[in-house]
């Protein structure tokens, strides 16, 4: 793992209002099928983010005491680079509607009119990470996906370099640069 100031982890859990759990499950399922709908892509600082619903604590046998949750909980887990406060503020500004739909199902959510109140809500419900693992601690999900796209095209470039003339390869290479400019 990298130094703590490089990657930060945040886990937030909020109790969900009983009559809103069906809505929340539906919304998260739609987000699972159509990931772009949550609008997270514009945030370069995001290494990963995940929303999930916890309805029970698994019983693993003695000596664990059986526990019942009073409400289902919405968990938000995220890993990001940079300072926490600006990350939360950017997150709120960029995906206000998604945040309102998700946390609007939870008790005490202040709405999205005040970024400061949302930030305070998140900070009050946040737990510091006790342990975290990252397969690629120096790279966000977007960086890894960009590298994979480049790698796929690189194989095509290697073939073109072997078979094409210098002029033909120049055309292929310029096309590669234009297509993958955002990944480089």
PDB file of N, CA and C in Angstrom, residues 53-142:
ATOM      1  N   UNK A  53     -26.307  -2.392   0.249  1.00  0.00           N
ATOM      2  CA  UNK A  53     -27.307  -2.420   1.319  1.00  0.00           C
ATOM      3  C   UNK A  53     -26.990  -3.591   2.244  1.00  0.00           C
ATOM      4  N   UNK A  54     -26.951  -3.311   3.534  1.00  0.00           N
ATOM      5  CA  UNK A  54     -26.718  -4.351   4.530  1.00  0.00           C
ATOM      6  C   UNK A  54     -28.002  -4.490   5.337  1.00  0.00           C
ATOM      7  N   UNK A  55     -28.566  -5.704   5.321  1.00  0.00           N
ATOM      8  CA  UNK A  55     -29.819  -5.934   6.044  1.00  0.00           C
ATOM      9  C   UNK A  55     -29.637  -6.816   7.267  1.00  0.00           C
ATOM     10  N   UNK A  56     -28.509  -7.518   7.344  1.00  0.00           N
ATOM     11  CA  UNK A  56     -28.267  -8.374   8.505  1.00  0.00           C
ATOM     12  C   UNK A  56     -26.773  -8.588   8.675  1.00  0.00           C
ATOM     13  N   UNK A  57     -26.412  -9.014   9.874  1.00  0.00           N
ATOM     14  CA  UNK A  57     -25.030  -9.364  10.178  1.00  0.00           C
ATOM     15  C   UNK A  57     -24.970 -10.879  10.246  1.00  0.00           C
ATOM     16  N   UNK A  58     -24.152 -11.503   9.406  1.00  0.00           N
ATOM     17  CA  UNK A  58     -24.104 -12.972   9.395  1.00  0.00           C
ATOM     18  C   UNK A  58     -23.666 -13.529  10.749  1.00  0.00           C
ATOM     19  N   UNK A  59     -24.284 -14.618  11.149  1.00  0.00           N
ATOM     20  CA  UNK A  59     -23.913 -15.286  12.396  1.00  0.00           C
ATOM     21  C   UNK A  59     -22.900 -16.371  12.063  1.00  0.00           C
ATOM     22  N   UNK A  60     -21.750 -16.320  12.716  1.00  0.00           N
ATOM     23  CA  UNK A  60     -20.676 -17.271  12.443  1.00  0.00           C
ATOM     24  C   UNK A  60     -20.496 -18.286  13.562  1.00  0.00           C
ATOM     25  N   UNK A  61     -21.474 -18.390  14.426  1.00  0.00           N
ATOM     26  CA  UNK A  61     -21.383 -19.340  15.538  1.00  0.00           C
ATOM     27  C   UNK A  61     -20.791 -18.706  16.779  1.00  0.00           C
ATOM     28  N   UNK A  62     -20.750 -19.512  17.824  1.00  0.00           N
ATOM     29  CA  UNK A  62     -20.221 -19.036  19.093  1.00  0.00           C
ATOM     30  C   UNK A  62     -18.752 -18.713  18.959  1.00  0.00           C
ATOM     31  N   UNK A  63     -18.257 -17.724  19.627  1.00  0.00           N
ATOM     32  CA  UNK A  63     -18.812 -16.932  20.719  1.00  0.00           C
ATOM     33  C   UNK A  63     -19.541 -15.672  20.239  1.00  0.00           C
ATOM     34  N   UNK A  64     -19.721 -15.516  18.929  1.00  0.00           N
ATOM     35  CA  UNK A  64     -20.405 -14.329  18.430  1.00  0.00           C
ATOM     36  C   UNK A  64     -21.830 -14.265  18.962  1.00  0.00           C
ATOM     37  N   UNK A  65     -22.246 -13.078  19.321  1.00  0.00           N
ATOM     38  CA  UNK A  65     -23.611 -12.849  19.766  1.00  0.00           C
ATOM     39  C   UNK A  65     -24.455 -12.508  18.538  1.00  0.00           C
ATOM     40  N   UNK A  66     -25.618 -13.109  18.432  1.00  0.00           N
ATOM     41  CA  UNK A  66     -26.504 -12.786  17.302  1.00  0.00           C
ATOM     42  C   UNK A  66     -26.960 -11.341  17.418  1.00  0.00           C
ATOM     43  N   UNK A  67     -26.948 -10.647  16.292  1.00  0.00           N
ATOM     44  CA  UNK A  67     -27.355  -9.240  16.286  1.00  0.00           C
ATOM     45  C   UNK A  67     -28.426  -9.032  15.230  1.00  0.00           C
ATOM     46  N   UNK A  68     -29.370  -8.200  15.569  1.00  0.00           N
ATOM     47  CA  UNK A  68     -30.397  -7.798  14.604  1.00  0.00           C
ATOM     48  C   UNK A  68     -30.255  -6.311  14.373  1.00  0.00           C
ATOM     49  N   UNK A  69     -30.281  -5.924  13.136  1.00  0.00           N
ATOM     50  CA  UNK A  69     -30.215  -4.504  12.812  1.00  0.00           C
ATOM     51  C   UNK A  69     -31.609  -3.898  12.938  1.00  0.00           C
ATOM     52  N   UNK A  70     -31.694  -2.696  13.477  1.00  0.00           N
ATOM     53  CA  UNK A  70     -32.981  -2.019  13.592  1.00  0.00           C
ATOM     54  C   UNK A  70     -33.510  -1.556  12.240  1.00  0.00           C
ATOM     55  N   UNK A  71     -32.608  -1.310  11.313  1.00  0.00           N
ATOM     56  CA  UNK A  71     -32.949  -0.842   9.965  1.00  0.00           C
ATOM     57  C   UNK A  71     -31.942  -1.425   8.995  1.00  0.00           C
ATOM     58  N   UNK A  72     -32.315  -1.504   7.729  1.00  0.00           N
ATOM     59  CA  UNK A  72     -31.282  -1.789   6.729  1.00  0.00           C
ATOM     60  C   UNK A  72     -30.330  -0.585   6.687  1.00  0.00           C
ATOM     61  N   UNK A  73     -29.096  -0.804   6.279  1.00  0.00           N
ATOM     62  CA  UNK A  73     -28.115   0.279   6.185  1.00  0.00           C
ATOM     63  C   UNK A  73     -27.608   0.404   4.757  1.00  0.00           C
ATOM     64  N   UNK A  74     -27.458   1.651   4.347  1.00  0.00           N
ATOM     65  CA  UNK A  74     -26.819   1.955   3.076  1.00  0.00           C
ATOM     66  C   UNK A  74     -25.348   2.181   3.360  1.00  0.00           C
ATOM     67  N   UNK A  75     -24.486   1.393   2.733  1.00  0.00           N
ATOM     68  CA  UNK A  75     -23.042   1.552   2.878  1.00  0.00           C
ATOM     69  C   UNK A  75     -22.494   2.206   1.620  1.00  0.00           C
ATOM     70  N   UNK A  76     -21.639   3.178   1.809  1.00  0.00           N
ATOM     71  CA  UNK A  76     -20.898   3.781   0.704  1.00  0.00           C
ATOM     72  C   UNK A  76     -19.428   3.635   1.045  1.00  0.00           C
ATOM     73  N   UNK A  77     -18.714   2.941   0.190  1.00  0.00           N
ATOM     74  CA  UNK A  77     -17.283   2.755   0.374  1.00  0.00           C
ATOM     75  C   UNK A  77     -16.585   3.389  -0.821  1.00  0.00           C
ATOM     76  N   UNK A  78     -15.528   4.116  -0.540  1.00  0.00           N
ATOM     77  CA  UNK A  78     -14.811   4.763  -1.623  1.00  0.00           C
ATOM     78  C   UNK A  78     -13.332   4.871  -1.280  1.00  0.00           C
ATOM     79  N   UNK A  79     -12.528   4.841  -2.322  1.00  0.00           N
ATOM     80  CA  UNK A  79     -11.094   5.096  -2.205  1.00  0.00           C
ATOM     81  C   UNK A  79     -10.785   6.203  -3.200  1.00  0.00           C
ATOM     82  N   UNK A  80      -9.970   7.158  -2.771  1.00  0.00           N
ATOM     83  CA  UNK A  80      -9.717   8.331  -3.610  1.00  0.00           C
ATOM     84  C   UNK A  80      -8.361   8.913  -3.259  1.00  0.00           C
ATOM     85  N   UNK A  81      -7.886   9.773  -4.124  1.00  0.00           N
ATOM     86  CA  UNK A  81      -6.628  10.468  -3.839  1.00  0.00           C
ATOM     87  C   UNK A  81      -6.950  11.908  -3.491  1.00  0.00           C
ATOM     88  N   UNK A  82      -6.099  12.517  -2.707  1.00  0.00           N
ATOM     89  CA  UNK A  82      -6.293  13.914  -2.345  1.00  0.00           C
ATOM     90  C   UNK A  82      -6.913  14.067  -0.977  1.00  0.00           C
ATOM     91  N   UNK A  83      -7.261  15.294  -0.670  1.00  0.00           N
ATOM     92  CA  UNK A  83      -7.853  15.619   0.625  1.00  0.00           C
ATOM     93  C   UNK A  83      -9.326  15.224   0.651  1.00  0.00           C
ATOM     94  N   UNK A  84      -9.813  14.849   1.817  1.00  0.00           N
ATOM     95  CA  UNK A  84     -11.180  14.358   1.966  1.00  0.00           C
ATOM     96  C   UNK A  84     -12.229  15.433   1.681  1.00  0.00           C
ATOM     97  N   UNK A  85     -12.070  16.599   2.260  1.00  0.00           N
ATOM     98  CA  UNK A  85     -13.089  17.650   2.122  1.00  0.00           C
ATOM     99  C   UNK A  85     -13.334  18.049   0.661  1.00  0.00           C
ATOM    100  N   UNK A  86     -12.292  18.364  -0.133  1.00  0.00           N
ATOM    101  CA  UNK A  86     -12.548  18.709  -1.532  1.00  0.00           C
ATOM    102  C   UNK A  86     -13.117  17.537  -2.341  1.00  0.00           C
ATOM    103  N   UNK A  87     -12.719  16.304  -1.985  1.00  0.00           N
ATOM    104  CA  UNK A  87     -13.267  15.133  -2.683  1.00  0.00           C
ATOM    105  C   UNK A  87     -14.769  15.043  -2.459  1.00  0.00           C
ATOM    106  N   UNK A  88     -15.194  15.163  -1.214  1.00  0.00           N
ATOM    107  CA  UNK A  88     -16.625  15.088  -0.916  1.00  0.00           C
ATOM    108  C   UNK A  88     -17.363  16.223  -1.617  1.00  0.00           C
ATOM    109  N   UNK A  89     -16.810  17.427  -1.582  1.00  0.00           N
ATOM    110  CA  UNK A  89     -17.464  18.561  -2.237  1.00  0.00           C
ATOM    111  C   UNK A  89     -17.585  18.344  -3.745  1.00  0.00           C
ATOM    112  N   UNK A  90     -16.533  17.838  -4.385  1.00  0.00           N
ATOM    113  CA  UNK A  90     -16.590  17.547  -5.820  1.00  0.00           C
ATOM    114  C   UNK A  90     -17.628  16.478  -6.093  1.00  0.00           C
ATOM    115  N   UNK A  91     -17.637  15.459  -5.269  1.00  0.00           N
ATOM    116  CA  UNK A  91     -18.575  14.358  -5.404  1.00  0.00           C
ATOM    117  C   UNK A  91     -20.012  14.882  -5.361  1.00  0.00           C
ATOM    118  N   UNK A  92     -20.285  15.737  -4.392  1.00  0.00           N
ATOM    119  CA  UNK A  92     -21.635  16.284  -4.242  1.00  0.00           C
ATOM    120  C   UNK A  92     -22.002  17.175  -5.426  1.00  0.00           C
ATOM    121  N   UNK A  93     -21.097  18.044  -5.855  1.00  0.00           N
ATOM    122  CA  UNK A  93     -21.393  18.933  -6.978  1.00  0.00           C
ATOM    123  C   UNK A  93     -21.661  18.157  -8.264  1.00  0.00           C
ATOM    124  N   UNK A  94     -20.891  17.106  -8.509  1.00  0.00           N
ATOM    125  CA  UNK A  94     -20.981  16.403  -9.783  1.00  0.00           C
ATOM    126  C   UNK A  94     -22.131  15.415  -9.874  1.00  0.00           C
ATOM    127  N   UNK A  95     -22.500  14.798  -8.763  1.00  0.00           N
ATOM    128  CA  UNK A  95     -23.568  13.788  -8.852  1.00  0.00           C
ATOM    129  C   UNK A  95     -24.671  14.037  -7.820  1.00  0.00           C
ATOM    130  N   UNK A  96     -25.110  15.283  -7.737  1.00  0.00           N
ATOM    131  CA  UNK A  96     -26.141  15.653  -6.765  1.00  0.00           C
ATOM    132  C   UNK A  96     -27.387  14.781  -6.856  1.00  0.00           C
ATOM    133  N   UNK A  97     -27.870  14.547  -8.070  1.00  0.00           N
ATOM    134  CA  UNK A  97     -29.117  13.777  -8.219  1.00  0.00           C
ATOM    135  C   UNK A  97     -28.960  12.357  -7.694  1.00  0.00           C
ATOM    136  N   UNK A  98     -27.836  11.721  -8.003  1.00  0.00           N
ATOM    137  CA  UNK A  98     -27.604  10.357  -7.531  1.00  0.00           C
ATOM    138  C   UNK A  98     -27.486  10.315  -6.014  1.00  0.00           C
ATOM    139  N   UNK A  99     -26.809  11.292  -5.451  1.00  0.00           N
ATOM    140  CA  UNK A  99     -26.667  11.350  -3.992  1.00  0.00           C
ATOM    141  C   UNK A  99     -28.031  11.555  -3.342  1.00  0.00           C
ATOM    142  N   UNK A 100     -28.824  12.431  -3.916  1.00  0.00           N
ATOM    143  CA  UNK A 100     -30.158  12.695  -3.369  1.00  0.00           C
ATOM    144  C   UNK A 100     -31.023  11.430  -3.434  1.00  0.00           C
ATOM    145  N   UNK A 101     -30.943  10.708  -4.566  1.00  0.00           N
ATOM    146  CA  UNK A 101     -31.733   9.473  -4.696  1.00  0.00           C
ATOM    147  C   UNK A 101     -31.280   8.408  -3.706  1.00  0.00           C
ATOM    148  N   UNK A 102     -29.968   8.283  -3.516  1.00  0.00           N
ATOM    149  CA  UNK A 102     -29.454   7.234  -2.625  1.00  0.00           C
ATOM    150  C   UNK A 102     -29.644   7.607  -1.158  1.00  0.00           C
ATOM    151  N   UNK A 103     -29.014   8.692  -0.721  1.00  0.00           N
ATOM    152  CA  UNK A 103     -29.080   9.054   0.694  1.00  0.00           C
ATOM    153  C   UNK A 103     -30.411   9.675   1.091  1.00  0.00           C
ATOM    154  N   UNK A 104     -31.203  10.065   0.124  1.00  0.00           N
ATOM    155  CA  UNK A 104     -32.540  10.560   0.441  1.00  0.00           C
ATOM    156  C   UNK A 104     -33.402   9.493   1.083  1.00  0.00           C
ATOM    157  N   UNK A 105     -32.987   8.238   0.973  1.00  0.00           N
ATOM    158  CA  UNK A 105     -33.711   7.127   1.593  1.00  0.00           C
ATOM    159  C   UNK A 105     -33.319   6.941   3.053  1.00  0.00           C
ATOM    160  N   UNK A 106     -32.303   7.669   3.504  1.00  0.00           N
ATOM    161  CA  UNK A 106     -31.760   7.462   4.849  1.00  0.00           C
ATOM    162  C   UNK A 106     -32.244   8.514   5.841  1.00  0.00           C
ATOM    163  N   UNK A 107     -32.302   8.110   7.092  1.00  0.00           N
ATOM    164  CA  UNK A 107     -32.654   9.033   8.166  1.00  0.00           C
ATOM    165  C   UNK A 107     -31.613  10.141   8.267  1.00  0.00           C
ATOM    166  N   UNK A 108     -32.068  11.361   8.492  1.00  0.00           N
ATOM    167  CA  UNK A 108     -31.175  12.472   8.768  1.00  0.00           C
ATOM    168  C   UNK A 108     -30.488  13.113   7.579  1.00  0.00           C
ATOM    169  N   UNK A 109     -30.746  12.626   6.363  1.00  0.00           N
ATOM    170  CA  UNK A 109     -30.073  13.212   5.208  1.00  0.00           C
ATOM    171  C   UNK A 109     -30.555  14.645   5.013  1.00  0.00           C
ATOM    172  N   UNK A 110     -29.624  15.633   4.919  1.00  0.00           N
ATOM    173  CA  UNK A 110     -30.019  17.043   4.862  1.00  0.00           C
ATOM    174  C   UNK A 110     -30.415  17.556   3.480  1.00  0.00           C
ATOM    175  N   UNK A 111     -30.369  16.712   2.459  1.00  0.00           N
ATOM    176  CA  UNK A 111     -30.617  17.188   1.104  1.00  0.00           C
ATOM    177  C   UNK A 111     -29.318  17.686   0.490  1.00  0.00           C
ATOM    178  N   UNK A 112     -29.385  18.137  -0.765  1.00  0.00           N
ATOM    179  CA  UNK A 112     -28.158  18.525  -1.472  1.00  0.00           C
ATOM    180  C   UNK A 112     -28.030  20.033  -1.699  1.00  0.00           C
ATOM    181  N   UNK A 113     -28.881  20.809  -1.118  1.00  0.00           N
ATOM    182  CA  UNK A 113     -28.791  22.266  -1.314  1.00  0.00           C
ATOM    183  C   UNK A 113     -27.526  22.856  -0.708  1.00  0.00           C
ATOM    184  N   UNK A 114     -27.072  22.281   0.374  1.00  0.00           N
ATOM    185  CA  UNK A 114     -25.861  22.764   1.045  1.00  0.00           C
ATOM    186  C   UNK A 114     -24.798  21.668   1.006  1.00  0.00           C
ATOM    187  N   UNK A 115     -23.727  21.930   0.258  1.00  0.00           N
ATOM    188  CA  UNK A 115     -22.629  20.976   0.190  1.00  0.00           C
ATOM    189  C   UNK A 115     -22.008  20.793   1.570  1.00  0.00           C
ATOM    190  N   UNK A 116     -21.946  21.853   2.346  1.00  0.00           N
ATOM    191  CA  UNK A 116     -21.379  21.785   3.691  1.00  0.00           C
ATOM    192  C   UNK A 116     -22.174  20.810   4.559  1.00  0.00           C
ATOM    193  N   UNK A 117     -23.512  20.871   4.480  1.00  0.00           N
ATOM    194  CA  UNK A 117     -24.343  19.967   5.282  1.00  0.00           C
ATOM    195  C   UNK A 117     -24.185  18.517   4.824  1.00  0.00           C
ATOM    196  N   UNK A 118     -24.075  18.286   3.519  1.00  0.00           N
ATOM    197  CA  UNK A 118     -23.859  16.922   3.029  1.00  0.00           C
ATOM    198  C   UNK A 118     -22.496  16.418   3.501  1.00  0.00           C
ATOM    199  N   UNK A 119     -21.474  17.267   3.394  1.00  0.00           N
ATOM    200  CA  UNK A 119     -20.138  16.888   3.849  1.00  0.00           C
ATOM    201  C   UNK A 119     -20.169  16.536   5.340  1.00  0.00           C
ATOM    202  N   UNK A 120     -20.850  17.358   6.149  1.00  0.00           N
ATOM    203  CA  UNK A 120     -20.957  17.089   7.583  1.00  0.00           C
ATOM    204  C   UNK A 120     -21.715  15.784   7.832  1.00  0.00           C
ATOM    205  N   UNK A 121     -22.772  15.535   7.062  1.00  0.00           N
ATOM    206  CA  UNK A 121     -23.540  14.290   7.177  1.00  0.00           C
ATOM    207  C   UNK A 121     -22.631  13.094   6.920  1.00  0.00           C
ATOM    208  N   UNK A 122     -21.845  13.166   5.837  1.00  0.00           N
ATOM    209  CA  UNK A 122     -20.930  12.083   5.483  1.00  0.00           C
ATOM    210  C   UNK A 122     -19.871  11.911   6.564  1.00  0.00           C
ATOM    211  N   UNK A 123     -19.287  13.009   6.994  1.00  0.00           N
ATOM    212  CA  UNK A 123     -18.234  12.926   8.017  1.00  0.00           C
ATOM    213  C   UNK A 123     -18.755  12.376   9.338  1.00  0.00           C
ATOM    214  N   UNK A 124     -19.989  12.708   9.701  1.00  0.00           N
ATOM    215  CA  UNK A 124     -20.566  12.209  10.952  1.00  0.00           C
ATOM    216  C   UNK A 124     -20.856  10.711  10.907  1.00  0.00           C
ATOM    217  N   UNK A 125     -21.109  10.178   9.715  1.00  0.00           N
ATOM    218  CA  UNK A 125     -21.434   8.762   9.584  1.00  0.00           C
ATOM    219  C   UNK A 125     -20.248   7.924   9.115  1.00  0.00           C
ATOM    220  N   UNK A 126     -19.119   8.559   8.885  1.00  0.00           N
ATOM    221  CA  UNK A 126     -17.958   7.864   8.324  1.00  0.00           C
ATOM    222  C   UNK A 126     -17.192   7.089   9.383  1.00  0.00           C
ATOM    223  N   UNK A 127     -16.628   5.985   8.945  1.00  0.00           N
ATOM    224  CA  UNK A 127     -15.729   5.189   9.762  1.00  0.00           C
ATOM    225  C   UNK A 127     -14.365   5.187   9.094  1.00  0.00           C
ATOM    226  N   UNK A 128     -13.307   5.368   9.879  1.00  0.00           N
ATOM    227  CA  UNK A 128     -11.974   5.286   9.275  1.00  0.00           C
ATOM    228  C   UNK A 128     -11.683   3.845   8.856  1.00  0.00           C
ATOM    229  N   UNK A 129     -10.914   3.691   7.813  1.00  0.00           N
ATOM    230  CA  UNK A 129     -10.567   2.354   7.333  1.00  0.00           C
ATOM    231  C   UNK A 129      -9.584   1.704   8.302  1.00  0.00           C
ATOM    232  N   UNK A 130      -9.914   0.505   8.749  1.00  0.00           N
ATOM    233  CA  UNK A 130      -9.006  -0.254   9.601  1.00  0.00           C
ATOM    234  C   UNK A 130      -8.052  -1.067   8.739  1.00  0.00           C
ATOM    235  N   UNK A 131      -8.514  -1.453   7.563  1.00  0.00           N
ATOM    236  CA  UNK A 131      -7.694  -2.232   6.641  1.00  0.00           C
ATOM    237  C   UNK A 131      -8.216  -1.998   5.232  1.00  0.00           C
ATOM    238  N   UNK A 132      -7.309  -1.919   4.298  1.00  0.00           N
ATOM    239  CA  UNK A 132      -7.717  -1.766   2.906  1.00  0.00           C
ATOM    240  C   UNK A 132      -6.688  -2.433   2.015  1.00  0.00           C
ATOM    241  N   UNK A 133      -7.136  -2.969   0.913  1.00  0.00           N
ATOM    242  CA  UNK A 133      -6.246  -3.589  -0.056  1.00  0.00           C
ATOM    243  C   UNK A 133      -6.553  -3.007  -1.419  1.00  0.00           C
ATOM    244  N   UNK A 134      -5.516  -2.746  -2.149  1.00  0.00           N
ATOM    245  CA  UNK A 134      -5.677  -2.253  -3.510  1.00  0.00           C
ATOM    246  C   UNK A 134      -4.691  -2.991  -4.396  1.00  0.00           C
ATOM    247  N   UNK A 135      -5.192  -3.653  -5.427  1.00  0.00           N
ATOM    248  CA  UNK A 135      -4.311  -4.392  -6.333  1.00  0.00           C
ATOM    249  C   UNK A 135      -3.361  -3.453  -7.051  1.00  0.00           C
ATOM    250  N   UNK A 136      -3.821  -2.253  -7.341  1.00  0.00           N
ATOM    251  CA  UNK A 136      -3.010  -1.252  -8.034  1.00  0.00           C
ATOM    252  C   UNK A 136      -3.057   0.050  -7.246  1.00  0.00           C
ATOM    253  N   UNK A 137      -2.302   0.156  -6.163  1.00  0.00           N
ATOM    254  CA  UNK A 137      -2.418   1.325  -5.298  1.00  0.00           C
ATOM    255  C   UNK A 137      -1.990   2.641  -5.931  1.00  0.00           C
ATOM    256  N   UNK A 138      -1.253   2.587  -7.012  1.00  0.00           N
ATOM    257  CA  UNK A 138      -0.817   3.816  -7.672  1.00  0.00           C
ATOM    258  C   UNK A 138      -1.751   4.229  -8.805  1.00  0.00           C
ATOM    259  N   UNK A 139      -2.811   3.448  -9.049  1.00  0.00           N
ATOM    260  CA  UNK A 139      -3.669   3.725 -10.201  1.00  0.00           C
ATOM    261  C   UNK A 139      -5.140   3.653  -9.824  1.00  0.00           C
ATOM    262  N   UNK A 140      -5.907   4.580 -10.371  1.00  0.00           N
ATOM    263  CA  UNK A 140      -7.357   4.544 -10.195  1.00  0.00           C
ATOM    264  C   UNK A 140      -7.944   3.541 -11.188  1.00  0.00           C
ATOM    265  N   UNK A 141      -9.221   3.235 -11.029  1.00  0.00           N
ATOM    266  CA  UNK A 141      -9.900   2.334 -11.959  1.00  0.00           C
ATOM    267  C   UNK A 141      -9.825   2.908 -13.369  1.00  0.00           C
ATOM    268  N   UNK A 142     -10.026   4.205 -13.509  1.00  0.00           N
ATOM    269  CA  UNK A 142      -9.959   4.830 -14.838  1.00  0.00           C
ATOM    270  C   UNK A 142      -8.582   4.662 -15.457  1.00  0.00           C
TER     271      UNK A 142
END
